[in-house]
Short mmCIF file of C-alpha atoms in Angstrom, two decimals:
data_model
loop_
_atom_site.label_atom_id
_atom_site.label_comp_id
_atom_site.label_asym_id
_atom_site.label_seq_id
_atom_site.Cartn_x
_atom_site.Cartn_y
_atom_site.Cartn_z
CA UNK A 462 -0.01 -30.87 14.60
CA UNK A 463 1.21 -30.01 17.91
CA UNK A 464 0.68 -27.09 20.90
CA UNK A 465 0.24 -23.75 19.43
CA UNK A 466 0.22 -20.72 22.35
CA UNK A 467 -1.44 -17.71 21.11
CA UNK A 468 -0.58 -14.94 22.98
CA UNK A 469 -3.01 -11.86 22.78
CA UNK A 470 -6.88 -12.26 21.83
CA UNK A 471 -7.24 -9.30 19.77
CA UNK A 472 -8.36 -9.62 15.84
CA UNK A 473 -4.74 -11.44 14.82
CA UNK A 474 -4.52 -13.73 17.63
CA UNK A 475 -8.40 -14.90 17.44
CA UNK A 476 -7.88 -14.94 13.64
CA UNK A 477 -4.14 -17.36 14.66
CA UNK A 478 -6.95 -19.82 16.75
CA UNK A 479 -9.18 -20.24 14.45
CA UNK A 480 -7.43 -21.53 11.88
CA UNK A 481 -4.92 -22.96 13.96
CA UNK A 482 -8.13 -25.31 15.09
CA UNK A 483 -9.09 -25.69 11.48
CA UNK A 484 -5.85 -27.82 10.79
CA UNK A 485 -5.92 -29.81 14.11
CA UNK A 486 -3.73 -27.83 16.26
CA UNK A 487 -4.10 -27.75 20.03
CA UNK A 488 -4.53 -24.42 20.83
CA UNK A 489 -3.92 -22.15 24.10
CA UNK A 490 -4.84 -18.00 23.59
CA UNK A 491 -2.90 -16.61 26.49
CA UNK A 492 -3.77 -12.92 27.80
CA UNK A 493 -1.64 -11.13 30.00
CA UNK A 494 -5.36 -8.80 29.97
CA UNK A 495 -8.74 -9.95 30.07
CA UNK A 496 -10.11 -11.71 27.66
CA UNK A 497 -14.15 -10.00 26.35
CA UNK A 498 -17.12 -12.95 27.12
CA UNK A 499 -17.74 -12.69 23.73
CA UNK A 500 -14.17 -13.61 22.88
CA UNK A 501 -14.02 -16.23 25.40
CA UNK A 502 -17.73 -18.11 24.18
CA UNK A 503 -15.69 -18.58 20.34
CA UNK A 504 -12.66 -19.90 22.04
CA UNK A 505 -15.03 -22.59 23.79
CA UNK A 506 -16.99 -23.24 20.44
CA UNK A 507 -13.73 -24.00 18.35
CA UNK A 508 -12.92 -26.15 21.17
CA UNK A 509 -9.83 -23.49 21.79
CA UNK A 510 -8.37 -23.06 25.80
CA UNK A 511 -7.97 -19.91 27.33
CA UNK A 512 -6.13 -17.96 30.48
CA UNK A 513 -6.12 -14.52 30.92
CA UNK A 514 -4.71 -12.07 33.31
CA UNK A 515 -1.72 -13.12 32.69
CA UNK A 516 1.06 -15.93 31.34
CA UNK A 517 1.45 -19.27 32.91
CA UNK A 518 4.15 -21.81 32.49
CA UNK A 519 2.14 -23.86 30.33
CA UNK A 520 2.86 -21.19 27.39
CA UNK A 521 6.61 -22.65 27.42
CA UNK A 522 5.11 -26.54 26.89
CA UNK A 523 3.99 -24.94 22.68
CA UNK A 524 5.56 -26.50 20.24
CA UNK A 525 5.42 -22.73 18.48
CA UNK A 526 3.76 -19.21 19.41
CA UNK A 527 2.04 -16.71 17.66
CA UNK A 528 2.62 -13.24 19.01
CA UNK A 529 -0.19 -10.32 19.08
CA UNK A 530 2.22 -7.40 16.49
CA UNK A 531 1.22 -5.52 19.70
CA UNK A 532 3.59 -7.16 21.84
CA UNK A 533 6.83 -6.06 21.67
CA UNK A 534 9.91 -9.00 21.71
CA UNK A 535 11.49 -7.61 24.99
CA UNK A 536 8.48 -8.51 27.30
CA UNK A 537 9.38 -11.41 29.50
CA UNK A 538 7.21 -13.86 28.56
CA UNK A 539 8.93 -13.42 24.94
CA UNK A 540 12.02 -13.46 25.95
CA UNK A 541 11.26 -16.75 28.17
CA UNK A 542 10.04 -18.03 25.00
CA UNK A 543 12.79 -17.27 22.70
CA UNK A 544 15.36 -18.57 25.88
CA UNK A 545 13.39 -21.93 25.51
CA UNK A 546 14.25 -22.22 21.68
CA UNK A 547 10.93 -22.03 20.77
CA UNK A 548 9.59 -20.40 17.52
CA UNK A 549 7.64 -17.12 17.92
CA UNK A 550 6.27 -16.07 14.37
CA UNK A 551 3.49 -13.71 13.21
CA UNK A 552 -0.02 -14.11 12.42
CA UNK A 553 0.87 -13.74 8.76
CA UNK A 554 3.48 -16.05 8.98
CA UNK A 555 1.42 -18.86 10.25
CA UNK A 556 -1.84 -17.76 8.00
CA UNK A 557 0.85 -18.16 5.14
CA UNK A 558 1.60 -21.55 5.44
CA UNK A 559 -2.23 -22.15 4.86
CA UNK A 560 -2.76 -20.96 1.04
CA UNK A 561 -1.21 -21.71 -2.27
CA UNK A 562 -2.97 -18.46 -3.33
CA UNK A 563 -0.99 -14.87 -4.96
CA UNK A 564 -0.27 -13.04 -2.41
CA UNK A 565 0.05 -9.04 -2.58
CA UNK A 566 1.21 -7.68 0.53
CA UNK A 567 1.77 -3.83 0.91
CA UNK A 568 3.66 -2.03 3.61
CA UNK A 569 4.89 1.51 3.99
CA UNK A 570 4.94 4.18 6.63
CA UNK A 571 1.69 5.77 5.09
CA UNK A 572 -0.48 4.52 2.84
CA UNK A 573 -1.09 1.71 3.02
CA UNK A 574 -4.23 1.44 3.78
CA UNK A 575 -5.32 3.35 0.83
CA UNK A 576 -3.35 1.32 -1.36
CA UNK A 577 -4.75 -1.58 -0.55
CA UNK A 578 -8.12 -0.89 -0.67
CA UNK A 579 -7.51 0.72 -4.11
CA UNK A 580 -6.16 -2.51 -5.24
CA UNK A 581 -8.59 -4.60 -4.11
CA UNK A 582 -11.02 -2.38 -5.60
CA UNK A 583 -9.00 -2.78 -9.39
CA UNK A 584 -9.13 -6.82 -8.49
CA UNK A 585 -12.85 -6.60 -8.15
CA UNK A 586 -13.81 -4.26 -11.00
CA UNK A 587 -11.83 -6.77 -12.97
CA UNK A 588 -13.63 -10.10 -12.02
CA UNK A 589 -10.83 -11.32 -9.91
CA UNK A 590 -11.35 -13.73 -6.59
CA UNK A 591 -9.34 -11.58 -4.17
CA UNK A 592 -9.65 -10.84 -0.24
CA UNK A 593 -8.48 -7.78 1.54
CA UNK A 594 -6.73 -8.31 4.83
CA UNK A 595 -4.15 -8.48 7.11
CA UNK A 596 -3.75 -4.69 9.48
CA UNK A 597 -6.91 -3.90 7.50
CA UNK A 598 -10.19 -4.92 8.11
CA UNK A 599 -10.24 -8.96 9.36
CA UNK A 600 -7.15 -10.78 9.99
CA UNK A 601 -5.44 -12.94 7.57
CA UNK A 602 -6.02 -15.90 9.36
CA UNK A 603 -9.69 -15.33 10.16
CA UNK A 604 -10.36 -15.01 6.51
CA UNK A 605 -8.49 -17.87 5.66
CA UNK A 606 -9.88 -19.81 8.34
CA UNK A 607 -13.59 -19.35 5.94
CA UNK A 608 -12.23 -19.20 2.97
CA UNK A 609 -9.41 -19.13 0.32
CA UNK A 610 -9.49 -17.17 -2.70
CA UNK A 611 -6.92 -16.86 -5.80
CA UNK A 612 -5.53 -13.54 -4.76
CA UNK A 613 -4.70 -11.88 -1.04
CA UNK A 614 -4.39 -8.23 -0.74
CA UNK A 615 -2.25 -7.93 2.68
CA UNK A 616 -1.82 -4.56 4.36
CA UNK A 617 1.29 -5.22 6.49
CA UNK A 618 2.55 -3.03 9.51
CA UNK A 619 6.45 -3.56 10.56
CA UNK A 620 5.35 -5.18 13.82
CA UNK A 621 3.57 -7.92 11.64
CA UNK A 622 6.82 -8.69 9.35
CA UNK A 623 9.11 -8.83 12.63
CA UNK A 624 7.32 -12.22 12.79
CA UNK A 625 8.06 -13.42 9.92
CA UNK A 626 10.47 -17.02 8.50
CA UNK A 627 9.15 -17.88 5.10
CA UNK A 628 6.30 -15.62 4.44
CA UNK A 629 6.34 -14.67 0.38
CA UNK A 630 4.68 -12.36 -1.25
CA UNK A 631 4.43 -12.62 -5.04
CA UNK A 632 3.90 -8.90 -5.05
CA UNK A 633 5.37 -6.83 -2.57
CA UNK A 634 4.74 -3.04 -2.48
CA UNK A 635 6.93 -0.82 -0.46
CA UNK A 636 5.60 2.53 -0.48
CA UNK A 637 7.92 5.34 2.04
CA UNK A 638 9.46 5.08 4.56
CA UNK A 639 9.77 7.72 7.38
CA UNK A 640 10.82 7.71 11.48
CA UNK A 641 8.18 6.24 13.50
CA UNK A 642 7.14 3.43 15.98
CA UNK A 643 11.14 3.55 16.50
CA UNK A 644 10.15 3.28 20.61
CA UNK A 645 10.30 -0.58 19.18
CA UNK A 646 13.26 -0.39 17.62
CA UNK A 647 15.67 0.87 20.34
CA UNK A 648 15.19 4.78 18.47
CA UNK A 649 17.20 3.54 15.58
CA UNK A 650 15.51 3.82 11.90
CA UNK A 651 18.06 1.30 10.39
CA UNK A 652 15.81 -1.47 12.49
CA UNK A 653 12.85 0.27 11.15
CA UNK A 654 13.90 0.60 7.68
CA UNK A 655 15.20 -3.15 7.87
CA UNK A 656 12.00 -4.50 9.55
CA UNK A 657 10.04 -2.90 6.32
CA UNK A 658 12.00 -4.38 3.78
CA UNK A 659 11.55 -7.76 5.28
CA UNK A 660 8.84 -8.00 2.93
CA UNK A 661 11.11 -9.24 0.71
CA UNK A 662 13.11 -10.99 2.06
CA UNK A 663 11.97 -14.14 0.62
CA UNK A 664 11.11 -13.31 -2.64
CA UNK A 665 12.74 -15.15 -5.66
CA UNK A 666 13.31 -13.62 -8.79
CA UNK A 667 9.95 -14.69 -10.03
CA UNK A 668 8.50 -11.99 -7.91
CA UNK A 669 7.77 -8.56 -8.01
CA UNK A 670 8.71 -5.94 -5.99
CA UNK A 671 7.53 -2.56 -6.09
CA UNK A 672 9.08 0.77 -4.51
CA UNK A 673 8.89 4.46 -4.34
CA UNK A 674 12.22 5.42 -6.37
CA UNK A 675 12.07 8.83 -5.01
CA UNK A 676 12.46 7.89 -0.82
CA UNK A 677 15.52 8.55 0.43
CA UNK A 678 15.54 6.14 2.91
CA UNK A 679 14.07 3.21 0.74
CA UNK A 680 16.91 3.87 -1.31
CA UNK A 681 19.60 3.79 1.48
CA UNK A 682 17.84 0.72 2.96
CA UNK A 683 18.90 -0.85 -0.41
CA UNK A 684 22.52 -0.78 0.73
CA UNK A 685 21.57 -3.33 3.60
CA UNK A 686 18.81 -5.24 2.42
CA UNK A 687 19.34 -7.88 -0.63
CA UNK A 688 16.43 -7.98 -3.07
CA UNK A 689 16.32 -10.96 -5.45
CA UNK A 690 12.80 -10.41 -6.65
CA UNK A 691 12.36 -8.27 -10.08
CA UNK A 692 12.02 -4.53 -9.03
CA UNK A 693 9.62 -2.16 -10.53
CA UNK A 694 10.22 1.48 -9.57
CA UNK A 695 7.59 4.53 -9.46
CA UNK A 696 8.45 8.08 -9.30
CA UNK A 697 7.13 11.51 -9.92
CA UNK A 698 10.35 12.81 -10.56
CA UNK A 699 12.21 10.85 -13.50
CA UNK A 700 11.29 8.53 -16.36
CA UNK A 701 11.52 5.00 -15.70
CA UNK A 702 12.73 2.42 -18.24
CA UNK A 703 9.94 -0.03 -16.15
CA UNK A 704 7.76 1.04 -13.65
CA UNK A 705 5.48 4.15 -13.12
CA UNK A 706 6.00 7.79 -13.29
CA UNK A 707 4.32 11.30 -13.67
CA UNK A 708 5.55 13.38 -16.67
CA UNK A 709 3.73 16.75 -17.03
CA UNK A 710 -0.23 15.71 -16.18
CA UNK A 711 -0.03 12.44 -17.31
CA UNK A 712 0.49 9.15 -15.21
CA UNK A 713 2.17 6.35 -17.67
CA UNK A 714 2.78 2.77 -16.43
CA UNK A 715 5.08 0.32 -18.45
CA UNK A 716 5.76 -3.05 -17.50
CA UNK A 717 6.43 -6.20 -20.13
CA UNK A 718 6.50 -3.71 -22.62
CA UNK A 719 2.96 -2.46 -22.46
CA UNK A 720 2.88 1.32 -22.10
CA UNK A 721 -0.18 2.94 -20.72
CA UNK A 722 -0.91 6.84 -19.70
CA UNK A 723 -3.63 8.78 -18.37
CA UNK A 724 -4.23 12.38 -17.03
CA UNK A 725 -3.63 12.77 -13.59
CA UNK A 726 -6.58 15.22 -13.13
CA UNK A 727 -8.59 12.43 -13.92
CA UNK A 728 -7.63 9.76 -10.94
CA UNK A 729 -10.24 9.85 -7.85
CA UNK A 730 -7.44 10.01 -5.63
CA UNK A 731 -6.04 13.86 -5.56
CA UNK A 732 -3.11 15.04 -3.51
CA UNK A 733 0.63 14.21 -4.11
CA UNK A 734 0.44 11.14 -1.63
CA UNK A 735 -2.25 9.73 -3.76
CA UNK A 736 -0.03 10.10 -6.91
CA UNK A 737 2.71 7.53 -5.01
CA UNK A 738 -0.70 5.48 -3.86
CA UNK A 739 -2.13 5.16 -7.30
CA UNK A 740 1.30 4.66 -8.84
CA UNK A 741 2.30 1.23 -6.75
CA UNK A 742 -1.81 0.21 -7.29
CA UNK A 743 -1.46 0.63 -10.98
CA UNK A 744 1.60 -1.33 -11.25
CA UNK A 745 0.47 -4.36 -8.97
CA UNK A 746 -2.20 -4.46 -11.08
CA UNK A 747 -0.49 -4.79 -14.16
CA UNK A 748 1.41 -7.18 -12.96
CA UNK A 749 -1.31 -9.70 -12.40
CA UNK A 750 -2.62 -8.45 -16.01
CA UNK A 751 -5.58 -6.41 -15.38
CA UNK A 752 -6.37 -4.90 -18.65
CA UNK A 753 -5.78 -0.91 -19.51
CA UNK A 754 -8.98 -0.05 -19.33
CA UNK A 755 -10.04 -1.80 -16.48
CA UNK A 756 -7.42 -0.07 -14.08
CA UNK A 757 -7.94 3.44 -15.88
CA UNK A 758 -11.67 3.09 -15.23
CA UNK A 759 -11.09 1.97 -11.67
CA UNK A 760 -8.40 4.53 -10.52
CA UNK A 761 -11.21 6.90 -11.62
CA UNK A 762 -14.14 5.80 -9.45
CA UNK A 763 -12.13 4.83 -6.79
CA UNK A 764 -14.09 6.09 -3.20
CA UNK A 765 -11.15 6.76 -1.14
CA UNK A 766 -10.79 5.23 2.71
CA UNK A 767 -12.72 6.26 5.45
CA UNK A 768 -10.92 8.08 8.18
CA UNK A 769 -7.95 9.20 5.65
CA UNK A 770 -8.79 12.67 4.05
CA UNK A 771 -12.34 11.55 3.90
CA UNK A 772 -14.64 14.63 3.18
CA UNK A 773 -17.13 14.75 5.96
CA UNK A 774 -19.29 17.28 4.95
CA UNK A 775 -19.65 21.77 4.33
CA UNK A 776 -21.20 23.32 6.87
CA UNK A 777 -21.98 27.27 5.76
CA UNK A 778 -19.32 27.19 3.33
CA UNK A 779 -16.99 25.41 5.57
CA UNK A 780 -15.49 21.73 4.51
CA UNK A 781 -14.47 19.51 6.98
CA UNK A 782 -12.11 16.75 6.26
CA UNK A 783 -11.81 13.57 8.83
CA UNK A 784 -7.85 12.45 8.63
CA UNK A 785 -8.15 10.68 11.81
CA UNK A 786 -5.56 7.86 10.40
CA UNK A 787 -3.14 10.53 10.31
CA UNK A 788 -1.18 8.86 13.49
CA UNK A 789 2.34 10.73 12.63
CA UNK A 790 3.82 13.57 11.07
CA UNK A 791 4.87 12.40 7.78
CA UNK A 792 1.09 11.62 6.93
CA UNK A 793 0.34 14.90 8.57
CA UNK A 794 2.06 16.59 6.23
CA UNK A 795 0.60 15.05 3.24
CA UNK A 796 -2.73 16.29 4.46
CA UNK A 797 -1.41 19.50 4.41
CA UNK A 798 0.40 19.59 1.53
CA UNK A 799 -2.78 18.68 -0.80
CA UNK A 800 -5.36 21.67 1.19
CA UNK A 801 -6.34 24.03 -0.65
CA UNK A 802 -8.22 27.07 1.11
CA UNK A 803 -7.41 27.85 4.51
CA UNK A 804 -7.07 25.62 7.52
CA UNK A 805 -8.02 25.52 10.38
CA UNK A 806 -6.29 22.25 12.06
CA UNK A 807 -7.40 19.80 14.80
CA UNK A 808 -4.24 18.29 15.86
CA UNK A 809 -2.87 16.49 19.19
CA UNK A 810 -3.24 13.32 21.32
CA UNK A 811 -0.05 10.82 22.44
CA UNK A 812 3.25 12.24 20.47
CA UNK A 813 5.71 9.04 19.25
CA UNK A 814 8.56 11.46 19.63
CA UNK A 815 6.96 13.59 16.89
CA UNK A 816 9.26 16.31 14.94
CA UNK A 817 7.43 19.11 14.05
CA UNK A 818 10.04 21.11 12.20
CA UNK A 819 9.36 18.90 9.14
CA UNK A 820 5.41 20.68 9.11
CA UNK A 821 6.44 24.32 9.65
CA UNK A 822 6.78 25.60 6.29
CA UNK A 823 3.30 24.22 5.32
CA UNK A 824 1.71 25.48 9.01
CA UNK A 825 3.02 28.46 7.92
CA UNK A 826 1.88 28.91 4.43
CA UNK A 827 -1.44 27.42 4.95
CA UNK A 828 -3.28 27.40 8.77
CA UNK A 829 -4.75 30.02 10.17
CA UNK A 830 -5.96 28.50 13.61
CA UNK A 831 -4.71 25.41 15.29
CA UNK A 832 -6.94 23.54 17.91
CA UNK A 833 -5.25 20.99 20.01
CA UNK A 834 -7.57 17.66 20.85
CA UNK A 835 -5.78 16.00 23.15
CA UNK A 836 -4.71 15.70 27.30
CA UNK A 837 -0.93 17.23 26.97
CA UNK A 838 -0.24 20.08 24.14
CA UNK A 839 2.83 21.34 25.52
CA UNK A 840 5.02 20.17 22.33
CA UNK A 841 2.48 21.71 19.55
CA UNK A 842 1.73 24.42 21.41
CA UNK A 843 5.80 25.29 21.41
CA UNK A 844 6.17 24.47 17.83
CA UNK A 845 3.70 26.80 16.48
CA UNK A 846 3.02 29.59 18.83
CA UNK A 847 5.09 31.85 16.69
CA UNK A 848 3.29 30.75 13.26
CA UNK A 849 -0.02 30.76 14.18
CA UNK A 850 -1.29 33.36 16.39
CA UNK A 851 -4.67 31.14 17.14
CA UNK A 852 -4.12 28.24 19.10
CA UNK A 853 -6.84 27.20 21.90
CA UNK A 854 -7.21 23.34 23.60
CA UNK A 855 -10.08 21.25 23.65
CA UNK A 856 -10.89 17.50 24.78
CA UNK A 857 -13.22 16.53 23.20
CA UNK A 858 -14.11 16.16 19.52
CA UNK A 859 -17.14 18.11 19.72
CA UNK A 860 -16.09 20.75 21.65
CA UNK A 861 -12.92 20.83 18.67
CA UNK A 862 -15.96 21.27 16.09
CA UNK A 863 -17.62 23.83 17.54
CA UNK A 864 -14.70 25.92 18.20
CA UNK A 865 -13.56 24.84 15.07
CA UNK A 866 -17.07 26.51 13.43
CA UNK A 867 -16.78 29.76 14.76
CA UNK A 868 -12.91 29.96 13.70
CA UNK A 869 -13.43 29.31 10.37
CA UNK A 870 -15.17 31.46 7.83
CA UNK A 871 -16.81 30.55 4.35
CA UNK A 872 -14.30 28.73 2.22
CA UNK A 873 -12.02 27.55 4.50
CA UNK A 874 -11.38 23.72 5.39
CA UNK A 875 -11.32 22.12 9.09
CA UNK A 876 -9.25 19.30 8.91
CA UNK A 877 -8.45 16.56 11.81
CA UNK A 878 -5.47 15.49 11.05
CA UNK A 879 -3.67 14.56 14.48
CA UNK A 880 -0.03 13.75 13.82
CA UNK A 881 -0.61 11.60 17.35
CA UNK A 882 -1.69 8.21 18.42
CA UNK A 883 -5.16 8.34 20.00
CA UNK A 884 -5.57 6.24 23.07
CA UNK A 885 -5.33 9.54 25.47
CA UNK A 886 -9.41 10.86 24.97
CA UNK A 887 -10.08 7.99 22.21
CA UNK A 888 -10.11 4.23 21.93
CA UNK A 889 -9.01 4.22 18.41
CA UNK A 890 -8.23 6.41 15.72
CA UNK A 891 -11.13 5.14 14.31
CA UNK A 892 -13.51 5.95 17.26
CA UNK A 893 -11.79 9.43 17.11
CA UNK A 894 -12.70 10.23 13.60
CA UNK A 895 -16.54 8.67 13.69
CA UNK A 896 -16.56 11.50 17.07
CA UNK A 897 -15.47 14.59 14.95
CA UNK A 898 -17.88 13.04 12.24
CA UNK A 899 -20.95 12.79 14.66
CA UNK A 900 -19.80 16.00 15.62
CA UNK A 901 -19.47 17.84 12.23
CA UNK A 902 -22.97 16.06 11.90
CA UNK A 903 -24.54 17.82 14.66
CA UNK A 904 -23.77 21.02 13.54
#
């Protein structure tokens, strides 16, 4: 098979070895930091080499390299790479070449991760062999190094489909599309907006693609991006003659000529964001012919996603909502959009060149105290010091919750929902929201 370089040995490129090692590739994972001992004893046990600390020559003797979606392209040992001629894909890219099964792959500024898992929980409730993976959860490749089912559910992240030659999706799901990450793409959205519809890119007519009719932006990206693959629109704001829409309360899907509607106050997922989510799961669905009643029935006990306006708990009369996924401003604003009582808001952490004009009318209408959780709060603290006369800093989660408790009176909701990237006071977004959740807990 040949010399594959991995280079990074997080969850893709570990994933990359694995089942690069499966199918009789020589394989070198190549860390520029170091590599954990538990890492390093699975790289010896697939019979997988190792260097880390750094990039040595013998990465330019591969035959092809996969690349970490952390790294960007313009770091040297890339662009040494790409000066040699030699093919840098994705994870998902080289996973792909590996299965004959469907493939569902969903990508999006925001919700994708909810969409996902709300299709893979449709695929399950109606008997299908499917596997969730991909930015969510295990790596493609890891899963498919154990095992290959009929379906994949792929939640895919720009960074991921940079990587990509041939990868096809038989469904492709393109949710919204709004400014961010763009410190990758030079600070211009048209690379952004490209990079996101190169989920498509391959697709032949035989394939679906799904899209939020209403974005702006999808809808300009149109005018760049050829899409041969048979397009199914959803919308909340105009009939479709295919697709999905909203029309009064009701939620009606029609594809192959097969109408189906039910009430939106009936769908587990509430909130206009969840509308668009539920929309693009109902009509993936339908497209690999789950039955009516099987999608109605799962759109209605659907759990929701931990970490993305998950309900923690209420605390004398006080409900506090984890939205520690909430990473930029356009999901921000979603979380805002669908509260109800009175807020007060954890926000902060490391801005991606966050504008904060777009969330003033809702700050406005709807938070009554803003606490900032993170090391520098200049920028919020100038955005909203003339809307909300409560703003104080904290750094940590509890100390947030505490403060957060004696703000807030009987009916209101605390909600973490950061608009920032985590890695100042928190490993993770994840490890951020299990904090405020301990913390809520402790109470």
């Amino acid at each position: 098979m040949g010399k594959l370089v991995v280079l990074g040995s997080g969850e893709s490129g570990m994933g990359a070895a694995k089942l690069a090692r499966k199918h009789g590739w020589e394989v070198l994972v190549s860390d520029r930091n170091a590599i954990t001992a538990e890492r390093k004893e699975v790289l010896s046990r697939i019979g997988a080499q190792w260097e880390e600390g750094g990039h040595s020559e013998e990465v330019l003797l591969a035959d092809e390299v996969v690349k970490s979606p952390g790294i960007p392209d313009d770091v040297e040992v890339v662009q040494s790479l790409l000066r040699a001629s030699i093919p840098v894909i994705s994870e998902i890219e080289f996973a792909s070449r590996y299965t004959a099964a469907k493939i569902v792959g969903v990508t999006g500024t925001n919700g994708k991760t909810t969409t996902v898992n709300l299709i893979q929980h449709i695929l399950q409730k109606a008997g299908m062999d499917s596997i969730l993976a991909g930015n969510v959860g295990n790596s493609f490749a890891a899963e498919l190094s154990v095992r290959d089912p009929e379906i994949w559910v792929l939640e895919l992240s720009s960074f991921q489909l940079d990587g990509i030659r041939s990868f096809r999706p038989d469904v492709a799901i393109l949710l919204n599309i709004t400014p961010d990450h763009l410190d990758r793409y030079q600070g211009e959205l048209d690379r952004y907006v490209d990079a996101k519809f190169r989920i498509a890119e391959n697709q032949t007519p035989a394939d679906y693609f799904i899209y939020c009719h209403d974005d702006p932006i999808i809808q300009q990206g149109f005018e760049r991006n050829t899409i041969s693959a048979h397009r199914i629109p959803f919308s909340m704001d105009m009939r479709m003659e295919e697709g999905a829409w909203v029309e009064e309360e009701d939620l009606t899907t029609l594809i192959h000529g097969k109408l189906n509607t039910m009430s939106i106050y009936k769908l587990a997922l509430q909130g206009k964001h969840n509308l668009y989510n539920s929309m693009a799961a109902a009509m993936a669905s339908r497209v690999l012919d789950v039955s009516s009643e099987t999608l109605r029935e799962s759109l209605e006990d659907f759990q929701g996603v931990e970490h993305r306006l998950e309900f923690v708990s209420k605390v004398n009369g006080i409900e506090y909502i984890n939205d520690s996924k909430a990473t930029n401003v356009n999901a921000t604003w979603y979380a805002l959009e669908s509260m109800k009582n009175e807020v007060v808001w954890i926000v902060g952490g490391v801005d991606k060149g966050n504008d904060y004009k777009q969330l003033k009318d809702l700050v406005d209408e709807k938070v009554k105290a803003i606490i900032c959780l993170g090391k520098d709060n200049a920028k919020i603290i100038k955005a909203f010091k003339k809307l909300v006369p409560v703003i104080h800093e904290t750094t940590s989660a509890l100390e947030a919750v505490k403060l957060s408790s004696l703000i807030a009176k009987k009916g209101d909701t605390v909600l973490l929902s950061p608009c920032c990237a985590s890695f100042d006071l928190f490993e993770s977004y994840e490890e951020r929201g299990r904090m405020f959740k301990r913390a809520v807990r402790s109470l």
